[in-house]
């Protein structure tokens, strides 16, 4: 599936210039918070994981009062354009679905479930593989928040978390819509990702600078 140019991402990037806080995630996954997991089996000498394996979903629900959670797909849950969970993430993914129940977990992708996904085939394949809903939406992130709000209704926006690896699509999407935003800094792989998306990732450096 060919992913079209995300004009919404380009246009909304300029909003960040006027309001940099829109690009600031509420949580950065790097292993320094009560929202992060710590297992006895973890190698404490290794660098902290910066992906969904580090998120403590139980604490997120209990302490953050989060009732539902949305995820980006490519490089957050799967490799780009792959419909199966990245194997090292399987345990964390099952924990997430068990914690929130799978009807309260949704994938918001800029490929599967969009107009680029002819007849919704990729979305259907992903739903079968990951066992959660893939949101059907016309506007690409960071636009299109109403589709997520409608899907999660009547939950208020602040009780929904959104997890993703891109500042100017995923984090901006969640912040524009009043969600708790969680940034997974470590991507699965750059291989297979489209060039515009890879260029957008360079803006992560800007977010890190603003966070210092």
Coordinates of C-alpha atoms in Angstrom, one line a residue:
X1 CA 0.0 0.0 0.0
X2 CA 1.3 3.4 -1.0
X3 CA 0.9 6.1 1.6
X4 CA 0.1 9.5 0.2
X5 CA 1.7 12.8 1.2
X6 CA 0.3 14.0 4.6
X7 CA -0.6 17.6 3.8
X8 CA -2.3 17.9 7.2
X9 CA 1.0 17.1 8.9
X10 CA 2.8 19.8 6.9
X11 CA 0.2 22.5 7.6
X12 CA -0.1 21.7 11.3
X13 CA 3.6 21.7 11.7
X14 CA 3.4 25.5 11.3
X15 CA 1.0 25.7 14.3
X16 CA 3.8 24.3 16.4
X17 CA 5.9 27.4 15.5
X18 CA 3.3 29.6 17.1
X19 CA 2.5 27.3 20.0
X20 CA 5.5 25.0 20.7
X21 CA 3.7 23.3 23.6
X22 CA 1.6 21.4 21.1
X23 CA 4.6 19.4 20.3
X24 CA 5.4 18.5 23.9
X25 CA 4.3 15.0 25.0
X26 CA 3.0 14.6 28.5
X27 CA 5.1 11.4 28.9
X28 CA 8.3 10.5 27.2
X29 CA 9.0 6.8 27.3
X30 CA 12.6 6.5 28.8
X31 CA 12.2 4.6 32.0
X32 CA 12.0 7.3 34.7
X33 CA 8.4 7.4 35.7
X34 CA 5.8 5.4 37.7
X35 CA 4.1 4.9 34.4
X36 CA 6.9 2.6 33.3
X37 CA 7.3 -1.1 33.8
X38 CA 10.1 -2.7 35.7
X39 CA 10.3 -6.5 35.7
X40 CA 12.6 -8.7 37.8
X41 CA 13.7 -10.3 34.6
X42 CA 14.9 -7.0 33.0
X43 CA 18.6 -6.6 32.6
X44 CA 19.2 -3.5 34.7
X45 CA 22.6 -2.9 33.1
X46 CA 20.9 -2.5 29.7
X47 CA 19.7 0.8 28.3
X48 CA 16.1 1.5 29.2
X49 CA 13.7 0.6 26.4
X50 CA 11.9 3.5 24.8
X51 CA 9.0 1.7 23.3
X52 CA 5.6 0.3 24.5
X53 CA 7.4 -2.4 26.5
X54 CA 8.3 0.3 29.0
X55 CA 4.8 1.5 29.6
X56 CA 3.1 0.4 32.8
X57 CA -0.4 0.1 31.6
X58 CA -1.9 -0.7 35.1
X59 CA -0.4 2.4 36.6
X60 CA -1.5 4.5 33.6
X61 CA -5.0 3.4 34.2
X62 CA -4.9 3.7 38.0
X63 CA -2.8 6.8 38.5
X64 CA -3.5 8.6 35.2
X65 CA -7.3 7.8 35.3
X66 CA -7.0 6.7 31.7
X67 CA -10.0 4.6 30.5
X68 CA -9.0 4.1 26.8
X69 CA -5.9 4.2 24.7
X70 CA -5.1 4.8 21.1
X71 CA -1.9 3.8 19.2
X72 CA -0.1 4.8 16.1
X73 CA 0.7 1.7 14.0
X74 CA 3.9 1.9 12.0
X75 CA 7.1 2.0 14.1
X76 CA 5.0 2.1 17.3
X77 CA 3.4 -1.4 17.2
X78 CA 4.6 -2.9 14.0
X79 CA 7.3 -2.4 11.4
X80 CA 6.2 -0.1 8.6
X81 CA 3.5 -1.7 6.4
X82 CA 3.6 -4.9 8.4
X83 CA 0.3 -6.1 9.8
X84 CA 1.7 -8.2 12.8
X85 CA 2.9 -6.9 16.1
X86 CA 6.7 -6.5 16.4
X87 CA 7.5 -9.8 18.1
X88 CA 9.4 -8.2 21.1
X89 CA 6.2 -6.2 21.8
X90 CA 3.8 -9.1 22.1
X91 CA 3.8 -9.4 25.9
X92 CA 3.3 -5.7 26.4
X93 CA 0.5 -5.6 23.8
X94 CA -1.4 -8.4 25.5
X95 CA -0.9 -6.7 28.8
X96 CA -2.4 -3.5 27.4
X97 CA -5.5 -5.2 26.0
X98 CA -6.0 -7.1 29.3
X99 CA -5.7 -3.9 31.3
X100 CA -8.0 -1.7 29.3
X101 CA -10.0 -4.4 27.5
X102 CA -9.7 -4.6 23.8
X103 CA -12.8 -2.6 23.0
X104 CA -11.1 0.4 24.7
X105 CA -7.9 0.0 22.6
X106 CA -7.8 1.4 19.1
X107 CA -5.3 1.9 16.3
X108 CA -5.2 5.2 14.5
X109 CA -2.9 4.8 11.5
X110 CA -2.1 7.2 8.7
X111 CA -2.1 4.2 6.3
X112 CA -4.5 1.4 7.4
X113 CA -8.1 2.7 7.7
X114 CA -7.6 5.8 5.6
X115 CA -8.4 6.6 2.0
X116 CA -5.1 5.1 1.0
X117 CA -6.4 1.7 2.3
X118 CA -8.6 0.6 -0.6
X119 CA -11.7 -1.2 0.6
X120 CA -10.3 -1.2 4.1
X121 CA -8.3 -4.4 3.4
X122 CA -5.2 -3.4 5.4
X123 CA -7.4 -2.3 8.3
X124 CA -9.3 -5.6 8.3
X125 CA -6.0 -7.6 8.2
X126 CA -4.6 -5.6 11.1
X127 CA -7.8 -6.0 13.2
X128 CA -7.5 -9.8 12.7
X129 CA -3.9 -9.8 13.6
X130 CA -3.9 -7.4 16.6
X131 CA -7.4 -8.1 17.8
X132 CA -8.5 -4.5 18.3
X133 CA -10.3 -1.9 16.2
X134 CA -8.5 0.0 13.5
X135 CA -10.2 3.4 13.3
X136 CA -11.6 4.3 9.9
X137 CA -11.0 8.0 9.2
X138 CA -10.7 10.4 6.3
X139 CA -8.3 13.0 7.7
X140 CA -4.8 12.0 8.5
X141 CA -3.1 12.8 11.8
X142 CA -2.6 15.3 13.3
X143 CA -6.1 16.2 11.9
X144 CA -9.1 13.9 12.4
X145 CA -9.5 14.0 16.1
X146 CA -13.3 14.0 15.9
X147 CA -13.2 10.4 14.5
X148 CA -11.4 9.2 17.6
X149 CA -13.6 11.2 19.9
X150 CA -16.7 9.8 18.3
X151 CA -15.4 6.2 18.5
X152 CA -14.6 6.6 22.2
X153 CA -17.7 8.5 23.2
X154 CA -18.9 9.2 25.8
X155 CA -15.4 9.2 27.3
X156 CA -14.0 12.7 27.8
X157 CA -10.8 13.4 25.9
X158 CA -8.6 13.6 29.0
X159 CA -9.4 10.0 29.9
X160 CA -7.9 8.8 26.6
X161 CA -4.2 8.3 26.1
X162 CA -2.5 8.4 22.7
X163 CA 0.8 6.6 22.0
X164 CA 3.0 7.2 19.0
X165 CA 6.5 7.7 17.8
X166 CA 6.1 10.9 15.8
X167 CA 6.0 14.4 17.3
X168 CA 4.3 16.2 14.5
X169 CA 1.7 13.6 13.8
X170 CA 1.0 11.5 16.9
X171 CA 1.9 13.8 19.8
X172 CA 0.4 16.8 18.0
X173 CA -2.8 14.8 17.2
X174 CA -3.3 13.9 20.9
X175 CA -2.5 17.4 22.2
X176 CA -4.8 19.1 19.7
X177 CA -7.6 16.8 21.0
X178 CA -7.0 17.0 24.7
X179 CA -5.6 13.5 25.2
X180 CA -2.7 12.3 27.4
X181 CA 0.2 12.0 24.9
X182 CA 2.9 9.4 25.2
X183 CA 5.9 9.5 23.0
X184 CA 7.8 6.3 22.2
X185 CA 11.2 7.5 21.2
X186 CA 12.6 4.3 19.8
X187 CA 11.2 3.2 16.5
X188 CA 11.1 -0.4 15.2
X189 CA 12.9 0.3 12.0
X190 CA 13.3 3.0 9.4
X191 CA 13.3 0.4 6.6
X192 CA 10.2 0.6 4.5
X193 CA 9.1 4.0 6.0
X194 CA 8.1 6.7 3.4
X195 CA 10.5 9.6 2.9
X196 CA 8.1 12.4 4.0
X197 CA 7.5 10.5 7.3
X198 CA 11.2 10.1 7.8
X199 CA 11.7 13.8 7.3
X200 CA 9.1 14.6 9.8
X201 CA 11.0 12.5 12.4
X202 CA 13.8 15.0 12.2
X203 CA 11.5 17.4 14.1
X204 CA 12.0 15.2 17.1
X205 CA 15.3 17.1 17.7
X206 CA 13.3 20.2 18.0
X207 CA 11.1 18.7 20.7
X208 CA 14.1 17.5 22.6
X209 CA 15.6 21.0 22.5
X210 CA 12.3 22.5 23.8
X211 CA 12.3 20.0 26.6
X212 CA 15.7 21.1 28.0

